[in-house]
Coordinates of C-alpha atoms in Angstrom, one line a residue:
Chain Z
X1 CA 192.7 21.4 112.3
X2 CA 190.7 21.7 115.4
X3 CA 190.9 19.2 118.2
X4 CA 187.0 18.6 118.3
X5 CA 186.9 18.1 114.3
X6 CA 189.5 15.6 114.1
X7 CA 188.1 13.6 117.2
X8 CA 184.5 13.2 116.2
X9 CA 185.7 11.5 113.2
X10 CA 188.0 9.1 115.0
X11 CA 186.1 6.0 114.4
X12 CA 186.0 6.6 110.6
X13 CA 189.7 7.6 110.3
X14 CA 191.4 5.2 112.5
X15 CA 189.3 1.8 112.1
X16 CA 187.3 2.8 108.9
X17 CA 184.2 2.6 111.2
X18 CA 180.7 3.2 108.7
X19 CA 177.5 1.5 109.2
X20 CA 175.1 -1.2 108.2
X21 CA 171.6 -1.2 107.5
X22 CA 170.2 -4.1 109.7
X23 CA 167.1 -4.8 107.3
X24 CA 168.9 -4.2 104.0
X25 CA 172.5 -5.0 104.6
X26 CA 173.8 -2.2 102.9
X27 CA 177.2 -0.8 104.3
X28 CA 177.7 2.7 104.1
X29 CA 181.0 5.0 104.5
X30 CA 180.8 7.7 106.0
X31 CA 178.3 6.1 108.4
X32 CA 174.5 6.8 107.7
X33 CA 172.4 7.6 110.9
X34 CA 168.8 6.3 111.5
X35 CA 166.9 3.7 113.2
X36 CA 168.2 0.9 111.0
X37 CA 171.6 1.8 110.8
X38 CA 174.3 0.1 113.2
X39 CA 178.0 0.9 113.4
X40 CA 180.0 -1.6 111.2
X41 CA 183.9 -1.6 110.5
X42 CA 184.7 -2.3 106.8
X43 CA 187.2 -4.6 106.0
X44 CA 189.7 -2.1 104.6
X45 CA 190.2 -4.1 101.3
X46 CA 189.4 -2.5 98.2
X47 CA 190.3 -1.5 94.5
X48 CA 191.4 1.8 92.7
X49 CA 188.8 3.2 90.6
X50 CA 191.0 6.4 89.7
X51 CA 193.7 8.3 90.7
X52 CA 195.8 11.6 90.5
X53 CA 199.2 12.5 91.4
X54 CA 199.2 15.7 93.1
X55 CA 202.3 18.3 92.7
X56 CA 200.6 21.4 93.3
X57 CA 199.6 20.6 96.8
X58 CA 197.2 22.4 99.3
X59 CA 198.7 24.5 102.4
X60 CA 199.3 21.7 104.9
X61 CA 200.3 19.0 102.5
X62 CA 203.2 21.1 100.6
X63 CA 205.9 18.9 102.0
X64 CA 204.4 15.6 100.6
X65 CA 204.2 16.7 97.2
X66 CA 204.1 14.7 94.6
X67 CA 201.6 12.3 96.4
X68 CA 198.9 10.1 95.0
X69 CA 195.2 10.7 95.7
X70 CA 192.6 8.0 94.8
X71 CA 188.9 7.3 94.6
X72 CA 188.8 3.5 96.0
X73 CA 185.7 1.2 95.6
X74 CA 185.8 -0.7 99.1
X75 CA 185.1 -4.5 99.2
X76 CA 181.5 -3.7 101.1
X77 CA 180.5 -1.3 98.4
X78 CA 181.2 2.3 99.6
X79 CA 183.5 4.7 97.6
X80 CA 186.1 6.6 99.6
X81 CA 188.6 9.3 99.0
X82 CA 192.1 8.7 100.3
X83 CA 195.8 8.8 99.7
X84 CA 197.7 6.0 98.3
X85 CA 201.0 5.2 100.1
X86 CA 204.0 2.6 100.0
X87 CA 203.9 2.7 96.2
X88 CA 205.0 5.1 93.6
X89 CA 202.7 6.8 90.8
X90 CA 204.2 4.7 87.8
X91 CA 203.3 1.4 89.9
X92 CA 199.6 2.4 90.4
X93 CA 197.1 1.1 88.0
X94 CA 193.1 1.4 87.9
X95 CA 191.7 -1.9 89.5
X96 CA 194.7 -2.4 91.6
X97 CA 193.8 -4.2 95.1
X98 CA 194.5 -2.3 98.0
X99 CA 194.2 -2.2 101.8
X100 CA 193.9 0.3 104.5
X101 CA 196.7 1.4 106.8
X102 CA 196.8 3.9 109.5
X103 CA 199.5 6.8 108.5
X104 CA 200.3 10.2 109.8
X105 CA 198.3 12.7 107.3
X106 CA 199.7 16.2 109.0
X107 CA 201.7 17.6 111.6
X108 CA 199.9 20.9 112.3
X109 CA 202.7 22.3 114.5
X110 CA 204.1 22.5 118.0
X111 CA 201.1 23.5 119.5
X112 CA 198.7 21.6 117.1
X113 CA 198.0 18.1 116.6
X114 CA 199.3 14.9 114.7
X115 CA 196.5 13.8 112.7
X116 CA 196.4 10.4 111.8
X117 CA 194.0 8.7 109.3
X118 CA 193.7 6.0 106.9
X119 CA 195.7 5.9 103.5
X120 CA 195.7 2.8 101.1
X121 CA 198.5 0.5 100.1
X122 CA 199.0 -2.2 97.7
X123 CA 198.0 -5.6 99.2
X124 CA 200.7 -7.2 100.7
Chain G
X1 CA 156.6 36.0 85.4
X2 CA 157.7 39.0 83.0
X3 CA 160.6 39.0 80.6
X4 CA 164.0 40.0 81.8
X5 CA 166.6 41.8 80.0
X6 CA 170.3 42.7 80.1
X7 CA 170.3 46.2 80.5
X8 CA 174.0 47.0 81.2
X9 CA 177.3 45.2 81.2
X10 CA 180.9 45.8 82.4
X11 CA 184.3 44.1 83.2
X12 CA 187.7 44.9 84.6
X13 CA 190.7 43.1 83.0
X14 CA 191.7 39.9 84.4
X15 CA 195.1 40.0 85.8
X16 CA 197.0 40.3 89.1
X17 CA 195.5 43.7 90.4
X18 CA 198.2 44.3 92.9
X19 CA 197.0 47.8 93.2
X20 CA 193.3 47.2 93.7
X21 CA 191.1 45.8 96.4
X22 CA 188.3 43.7 95.6
X23 CA 185.9 46.6 96.4
X24 CA 187.8 48.9 93.9
X25 CA 187.4 46.2 91.0
X26 CA 183.7 45.8 91.8
X27 CA 183.4 49.4 91.5
X28 CA 185.1 49.6 88.1
X29 CA 182.9 47.0 86.6
X30 CA 179.8 48.3 88.1
X31 CA 180.1 51.8 86.8
X32 CA 180.6 50.5 83.4
X33 CA 177.2 48.4 83.5
X34 CA 175.4 51.4 85.1
X35 CA 176.8 54.1 82.3
X36 CA 173.9 55.7 81.0
X37 CA 171.3 54.1 83.2
X38 CA 169.4 56.5 85.1
X39 CA 166.5 54.1 86.6
X40 CA 166.1 52.6 89.9
X41 CA 168.3 49.9 91.6
X42 CA 166.1 47.5 93.6
X43 CA 169.0 45.3 94.9
X44 CA 172.6 44.6 94.4
X45 CA 173.8 41.1 94.5
X46 CA 177.7 40.5 94.7
X47 CA 179.1 37.0 93.7
X48 CA 182.3 36.2 95.1
X49 CA 183.7 32.8 96.6
X50 CA 187.2 33.7 98.3
X51 CA 187.4 37.0 99.8
X52 CA 186.3 35.4 103.1
X53 CA 189.3 33.1 103.0
X54 CA 191.8 35.2 101.3
X55 CA 191.0 39.1 101.7
X56 CA 190.0 38.9 105.0
X57 CA 186.7 40.3 103.9
X58 CA 183.2 39.0 104.1
X59 CA 180.2 40.9 103.8
X60 CA 181.1 42.4 100.5
X61 CA 177.9 43.4 98.9
X62 CA 177.0 46.1 101.5
X63 CA 180.5 47.5 100.8
X64 CA 180.2 47.3 97.1
X65 CA 176.7 49.1 97.6
X66 CA 178.3 52.0 99.5
X67 CA 181.1 52.6 97.1
X68 CA 178.4 53.3 94.2
X69 CA 176.7 55.5 96.5
X70 CA 173.9 53.3 96.9
X71 CA 173.7 53.0 100.8
X72 CA 170.3 51.7 101.8
X73 CA 169.8 49.2 98.8
X74 CA 169.0 45.7 99.5
X75 CA 172.2 43.5 99.0
X76 CA 173.4 40.0 99.2
X77 CA 176.4 38.4 98.8
X78 CA 176.5 34.8 96.8
X79 CA 179.4 32.4 96.4
X80 CA 179.0 31.9 92.6
X81 CA 178.1 34.4 89.5
X82 CA 175.6 31.8 87.8
X83 CA 173.6 31.6 91.2
X84 CA 173.5 35.5 91.7
X85 CA 172.2 36.1 88.1
X86 CA 169.6 33.4 88.7
X87 CA 168.5 35.0 91.8
X88 CA 168.5 38.5 90.1
X89 CA 166.5 37.0 87.3
X90 CA 163.7 35.6 89.6
X91 CA 163.7 38.8 91.5
X92 CA 163.0 40.9 88.4
X93 CA 160.8 38.5 86.8
X94 CA 158.6 38.0 89.9
X95 CA 158.1 41.7 89.9
X96 CA 159.8 42.3 93.4
X97 CA 162.2 44.9 92.0
X98 CA 162.7 46.4 88.6
X99 CA 166.5 46.2 88.4
X100 CA 169.2 44.2 90.0
X101 CA 172.7 45.0 89.6
X102 CA 174.8 41.8 89.8
X103 CA 178.6 42.3 90.4
X104 CA 181.1 39.3 90.5
X105 CA 184.5 40.1 91.9
X106 CA 187.4 37.8 92.8
X107 CA 190.8 38.9 94.5
X108 CA 193.3 35.9 94.8
X109 CA 196.5 36.9 94.0
X110 CA 197.4 38.5 97.4
X111 CA 198.4 34.9 98.4
X112 CA 200.8 32.0 97.4
X113 CA 199.8 29.0 95.4
X114 CA 199.4 26.8 98.6
X115 CA 196.9 29.0 100.1
X116 CA 195.0 29.6 97.3
X117 CA 194.8 25.8 96.5
X118 CA 193.5 25.5 100.2
X119 CA 190.9 28.0 99.8
X120 CA 189.6 26.4 96.4
X121 CA 189.4 23.1 98.3
X122 CA 186.9 24.6 100.5
X123 CA 184.2 23.6 97.6
X124 CA 185.0 20.2 98.5
X125 CA 183.8 17.8 101.2
X126 CA 186.2 19.0 104.2
X127 CA 186.0 15.8 106.2
X128 CA 186.0 13.3 103.3
X129 CA 187.9 14.6 100.6
X130 CA 189.9 18.0 101.4
X131 CA 191.2 16.5 104.7
X132 CA 193.2 13.9 102.8
X133 CA 194.8 16.4 100.6
X134 CA 192.7 16.6 97.8
X135 CA 193.0 19.6 95.3
X136 CA 190.3 20.9 93.0
X137 CA 192.5 20.1 90.0
X138 CA 193.4 16.6 91.4
X139 CA 189.6 15.6 91.4
X140 CA 189.4 16.8 87.8
X141 CA 192.6 14.7 87.1
X142 CA 190.7 11.7 88.7
X143 CA 188.2 12.1 86.4
X144 CA 190.1 12.9 83.3
X145 CA 192.2 9.5 84.2
X146 CA 188.8 7.9 84.5
X147 CA 187.7 9.0 81.3
X148 CA 191.1 8.1 79.3
X149 CA 190.9 4.8 80.9
X150 CA 187.2 4.1 80.1
X151 CA 187.5 5.4 76.2
X152 CA 191.2 4.0 75.9
X153 CA 192.5 7.6 75.0
X154 CA 195.8 9.6 75.7
X155 CA 196.3 13.1 76.7
X156 CA 196.5 14.2 73.0
X157 CA 192.6 14.1 72.7
X158 CA 192.3 16.7 75.2
X159 CA 194.7 19.4 73.7
X160 CA 192.2 21.0 71.2
X161 CA 190.1 22.7 74.1
X162 CA 192.8 24.7 75.6
X163 CA 194.4 25.3 72.3
X164 CA 191.0 26.7 71.1
X165 CA 190.9 28.9 74.5
X166 CA 194.2 30.4 73.8
X167 CA 193.5 31.2 70.1
X168 CA 190.3 32.7 71.1
X169 CA 192.2 34.6 73.9
X170 CA 194.6 36.3 71.9
X171 CA 192.1 38.7 70.5
X172 CA 190.5 39.7 74.1
X173 CA 192.2 42.8 75.4
X174 CA 190.7 41.8 78.9
X175 CA 192.2 38.3 78.9
X176 CA 194.9 37.1 81.5
X177 CA 196.9 35.2 78.5
X178 CA 197.1 36.6 75.2
X179 CA 199.3 34.3 73.4
X180 CA 198.6 30.8 71.5
X181 CA 199.6 27.5 72.7
X182 CA 200.1 24.3 70.5
X183 CA 199.0 20.6 71.1
X184 CA 202.9 19.8 71.2
X185 CA 203.5 22.1 74.0
X186 CA 200.3 21.1 75.7
X187 CA 201.8 17.5 75.8
X188 CA 205.2 18.4 77.3
X189 CA 203.9 20.7 79.8
X190 CA 204.8 19.8 83.3
X191 CA 202.2 18.1 85.7
X192 CA 200.0 20.1 88.1
X193 CA 198.0 17.0 89.2
X194 CA 198.6 14.2 86.7
X195 CA 197.4 13.5 84.2
X196 CA 196.5 17.3 84.1
X197 CA 199.3 19.7 83.0
X198 CA 200.2 23.1 83.3
X199 CA 198.8 23.9 79.7
X200 CA 195.5 22.2 80.7
X201 CA 195.0 24.1 83.9
X202 CA 193.4 27.4 84.2
X203 CA 194.8 30.1 86.2
X204 CA 193.0 31.8 89.0
X205 CA 193.2 35.9 88.9
X206 CA 191.7 39.2 90.0
X207 CA 189.1 40.9 88.0
X208 CA 185.3 42.0 88.4
X209 CA 182.3 41.7 85.8
X210 CA 179.0 43.5 86.2
X211 CA 175.6 42.8 84.7
X212 CA 172.4 45.2 85.0
X213 CA 169.4 42.8 85.2
X214 CA 165.9 44.7 84.4
X215 CA 162.4 44.4 83.3
X216 CA 163.2 47.1 80.6
X217 CA 165.7 46.7 77.7
X218 CA 168.1 49.4 77.2
X219 CA 166.9 52.4 75.3
X220 CA 169.4 51.7 72.6
X221 CA 171.2 49.0 71.0
X222 CA 170.6 45.2 70.9
X223 CA 167.5 43.5 72.9
X224 CA 169.0 40.7 74.9
X225 CA 166.6 38.7 77.0
X226 CA 167.3 36.1 79.8
X227 CA 165.1 33.4 78.2
X228 CA 166.1 30.7 80.4
X229 CA 167.5 30.5 83.8
X230 CA 167.8 27.4 86.0
X231 CA 170.2 26.0 88.9
X232 CA 170.7 22.2 89.9
X233 CA 172.7 20.3 92.5
X234 CA 174.7 17.3 93.1
X235 CA 176.5 15.6 95.6
X236 CA 179.6 17.7 97.2
X237 CA 181.9 14.7 97.4
X238 CA 182.9 13.3 94.0
X239 CA 182.9 9.7 95.2
X240 CA 179.3 9.7 96.2
X241 CA 178.4 9.7 92.5
X242 CA 177.3 6.5 90.8
X243 CA 179.1 7.5 87.6
X244 CA 182.3 9.8 87.9
X245 CA 181.9 10.6 84.4
X246 CA 178.2 12.2 84.5
X247 CA 177.6 16.0 85.6
X248 CA 174.0 15.2 86.6
X249 CA 173.4 18.7 87.7
X250 CA 174.8 20.2 84.0
X251 CA 172.1 18.0 82.5
X252 CA 169.3 19.2 84.9
X253 CA 170.0 22.9 84.9
X254 CA 170.3 22.6 80.9
X255 CA 167.1 20.8 80.5
X256 CA 165.1 23.2 82.7
X257 CA 166.9 26.3 81.2
X258 CA 165.9 25.3 77.4
X259 CA 162.4 24.2 78.3
X260 CA 161.9 27.7 79.6
X261 CA 163.5 29.5 76.7
X262 CA 161.3 27.1 74.6
X263 CA 164.5 26.3 72.0
X264 CA 166.2 23.2 70.7
X265 CA 169.7 22.3 71.6
X266 CA 170.9 23.0 67.7
X267 CA 169.4 26.7 68.4
X268 CA 172.3 27.6 70.3
X269 CA 174.8 29.9 68.5
X270 CA 177.6 30.3 71.0
X271 CA 178.4 28.7 74.3
X272 CA 180.4 29.6 77.4
X273 CA 181.1 26.8 80.2
X274 CA 183.1 26.6 83.2
X275 CA 186.2 24.8 81.8
X276 CA 189.1 25.1 83.9
X277 CA 190.4 21.8 82.4
X278 CA 189.5 20.3 79.1
X279 CA 187.8 17.5 80.9
X280 CA 185.4 19.7 82.5
X281 CA 184.2 21.2 78.9
X282 CA 184.0 17.8 77.5
X283 CA 181.8 16.2 80.0
X284 CA 179.7 19.2 80.2
X285 CA 179.2 19.0 76.3
X286 CA 178.3 15.5 76.8
X287 CA 176.0 16.2 79.7
X288 CA 174.1 18.9 77.6
X289 CA 173.8 16.1 74.7
X290 CA 176.2 18.0 72.3
X291 CA 178.1 14.7 72.0
X292 CA 177.2 11.3 73.0
X293 CA 178.7 9.7 76.2
X294 CA 182.4 9.2 75.6
X295 CA 182.7 11.3 72.3
X296 CA 182.7 14.9 73.7
X297 CA 186.5 15.0 73.1
X298 CA 185.9 14.8 69.2
X299 CA 184.3 18.1 69.1
X300 CA 187.4 19.3 69.8
X301 CA 189.3 17.3 67.1
X302 CA 187.0 18.1 64.7
X303 CA 186.9 21.7 65.2
X304 CA 183.3 22.0 66.2
X305 CA 184.3 24.0 69.3
X306 CA 186.4 26.8 67.2
X307 CA 184.4 30.0 66.4
X308 CA 183.3 29.1 63.0
X309 CA 182.2 25.3 64.4
X310 CA 179.0 24.0 65.5
X311 CA 179.3 24.6 69.4
X312 CA 181.8 27.6 69.5
X313 CA 183.2 27.6 72.9
X314 CA 185.4 29.7 75.0
X315 CA 185.3 32.7 72.6
X316 CA 186.7 34.9 75.2
X317 CA 189.6 32.6 76.0
X318 CA 187.9 30.3 78.6
X319 CA 189.0 29.9 82.0
X320 CA 192.3 28.8 80.4
X321 CA 193.3 31.8 78.6
X322 CA 191.0 34.7 79.8
X323 CA 191.5 33.3 83.5
X324 CA 189.5 31.8 85.9
X325 CA 187.6 34.4 87.5
X326 CA 186.0 31.5 90.1
X327 CA 182.9 33.1 92.0
X328 CA 182.8 36.0 89.7
X329 CA 182.9 33.9 86.6
X330 CA 179.2 33.3 85.9
X331 CA 178.8 36.9 85.8
X332 CA 181.5 37.2 83.3
X333 CA 180.3 34.8 81.1
X334 CA 177.0 36.9 80.9
X335 CA 179.0 39.9 79.8
X336 CA 181.1 38.0 77.3
X337 CA 177.9 36.2 75.5
X338 CA 175.8 39.7 75.7
X339 CA 178.8 41.1 73.6
X340 CA 178.5 38.2 71.5
X341 CA 174.8 38.9 70.7
X342 CA 175.7 42.5 70.5
X343 CA 178.1 41.7 67.8
X344 CA 180.9 43.2 69.3
X345 CA 183.0 40.5 71.0
X346 CA 186.8 40.4 70.4
X347 CA 186.4 36.9 68.9
X348 CA 182.9 37.0 67.2
X349 CA 180.5 34.2 66.5
X350 CA 178.8 35.3 62.8
X351 CA 175.2 36.3 63.7
X352 CA 175.0 35.0 67.0
X353 CA 171.2 35.3 68.3
X354 CA 171.1 32.8 71.3
X355 CA 173.8 31.9 73.8
X356 CA 174.3 29.6 76.6
X357 CA 176.4 30.0 79.9
X358 CA 176.8 27.2 82.1
X359 CA 178.6 28.1 85.6
X360 CA 179.5 25.6 88.0
X361 CA 180.7 25.4 91.5
X362 CA 183.1 22.7 92.9
X363 CA 182.9 19.9 90.3
X364 CA 179.8 20.2 89.2
X365 CA 178.0 20.1 92.8
X366 CA 175.8 23.6 92.0
X367 CA 175.1 24.4 88.4
X368 CA 173.7 27.4 86.6
X369 CA 172.6 27.5 83.4
X370 CA 171.3 30.6 81.4
X371 CA 170.2 31.2 78.0
X372 CA 170.4 34.6 76.3
X373 CA 168.3 35.4 73.2
X374 CA 168.6 38.7 71.1
X375 CA 165.2 39.8 70.5
X376 CA 166.1 42.8 68.4

């Protein structure tokens, strides 16, 4: 992961910043761009639409296996793909209420980056 | 637009070809497709998804052309076999060239599983999906879980699809796996991305397939025409779709191809779809209207997908048993279905005259549908 590639998504990954359309009120994540769209931080609350438990991971995520990935319906409407954390796979249910937390996604090595981003956990 | 025919086919076995490069495999398949052909070749299109990521080699098409002694010919490298077939069909139908050689090739077993998963994940949205550790299998698993939840199904509902694929693959000398599996084994297999288990998970392997697409049918043998050819697209990110269980690009490309061919749904005798997992085949059959929404799995349990059923599927073993050739799959589908229409397939559907090939990239973000018709 290159520095610039991660850095340019920092607002989305660190504080779930999307955008809101000033004329329609529609909220978008990731952000839409255009005259009516303004930056907008989502609440981080949502519910699990579906999920899977990854045993055969991609390179860079092998040490996390097994881990849970999900599609979450955010309270403001958009859907997002993210990992679930602080929960075991047997406890996850479709419809479960979750909230955003910031977690380490990957350590890319001694000369690389520590990549932080959103994950979701059951609402405390 | 003029009619377009299949003038030659060839393929290698689907296996771990340690001793061969992608170019070697492509050469072997191409030589078979060109056997006995003496006319000109206007262009060579090479379909390949992962050579740049896993083989340190892009620019495959001119390499294949040179190996065939055709240096100088027009070349093009394309990510997916179905889309390469579509481009070849267009070029010949339009009269730009009289014949295009389409070669699909994939070489993926030189690397370990984690690197291959990462390469497969290139077809996803890099920032909003793959970054989060999602694999393609995990995406299908999320779709499968949603399907199970929506229609209150257990994993047993999916077993007939890989069971059928393996039963058919037993006869295919070119297939990666030539053994049957049972529904019991399916259910007890280890998880790859739960709820998808090992026996619902196609294995990627090495191999090549080639098809000569021409304005002239071959001098002898069956006359097979590409009667319908269409490509449609959908969002790359799965979460951007209004309904996770609707493969809209499958529907769109299917409807366009059927309209071109001027045939009805029930006219198709034999099918091959991109079926790395049972859920992919089930949703494809629903998207094409062969089953109502939420009932596609019944085509498995009723036996409709078997060689003697109404929608015979995965006759060569499908992605599960024959092996998943990824970017070359769409070309291999045309080879296998041409054999069905010639009456020479290892697992043959009786009197097959019309065949349908559906090739998708990613999780249905680009889909090609081709209709082959035997005219004589």
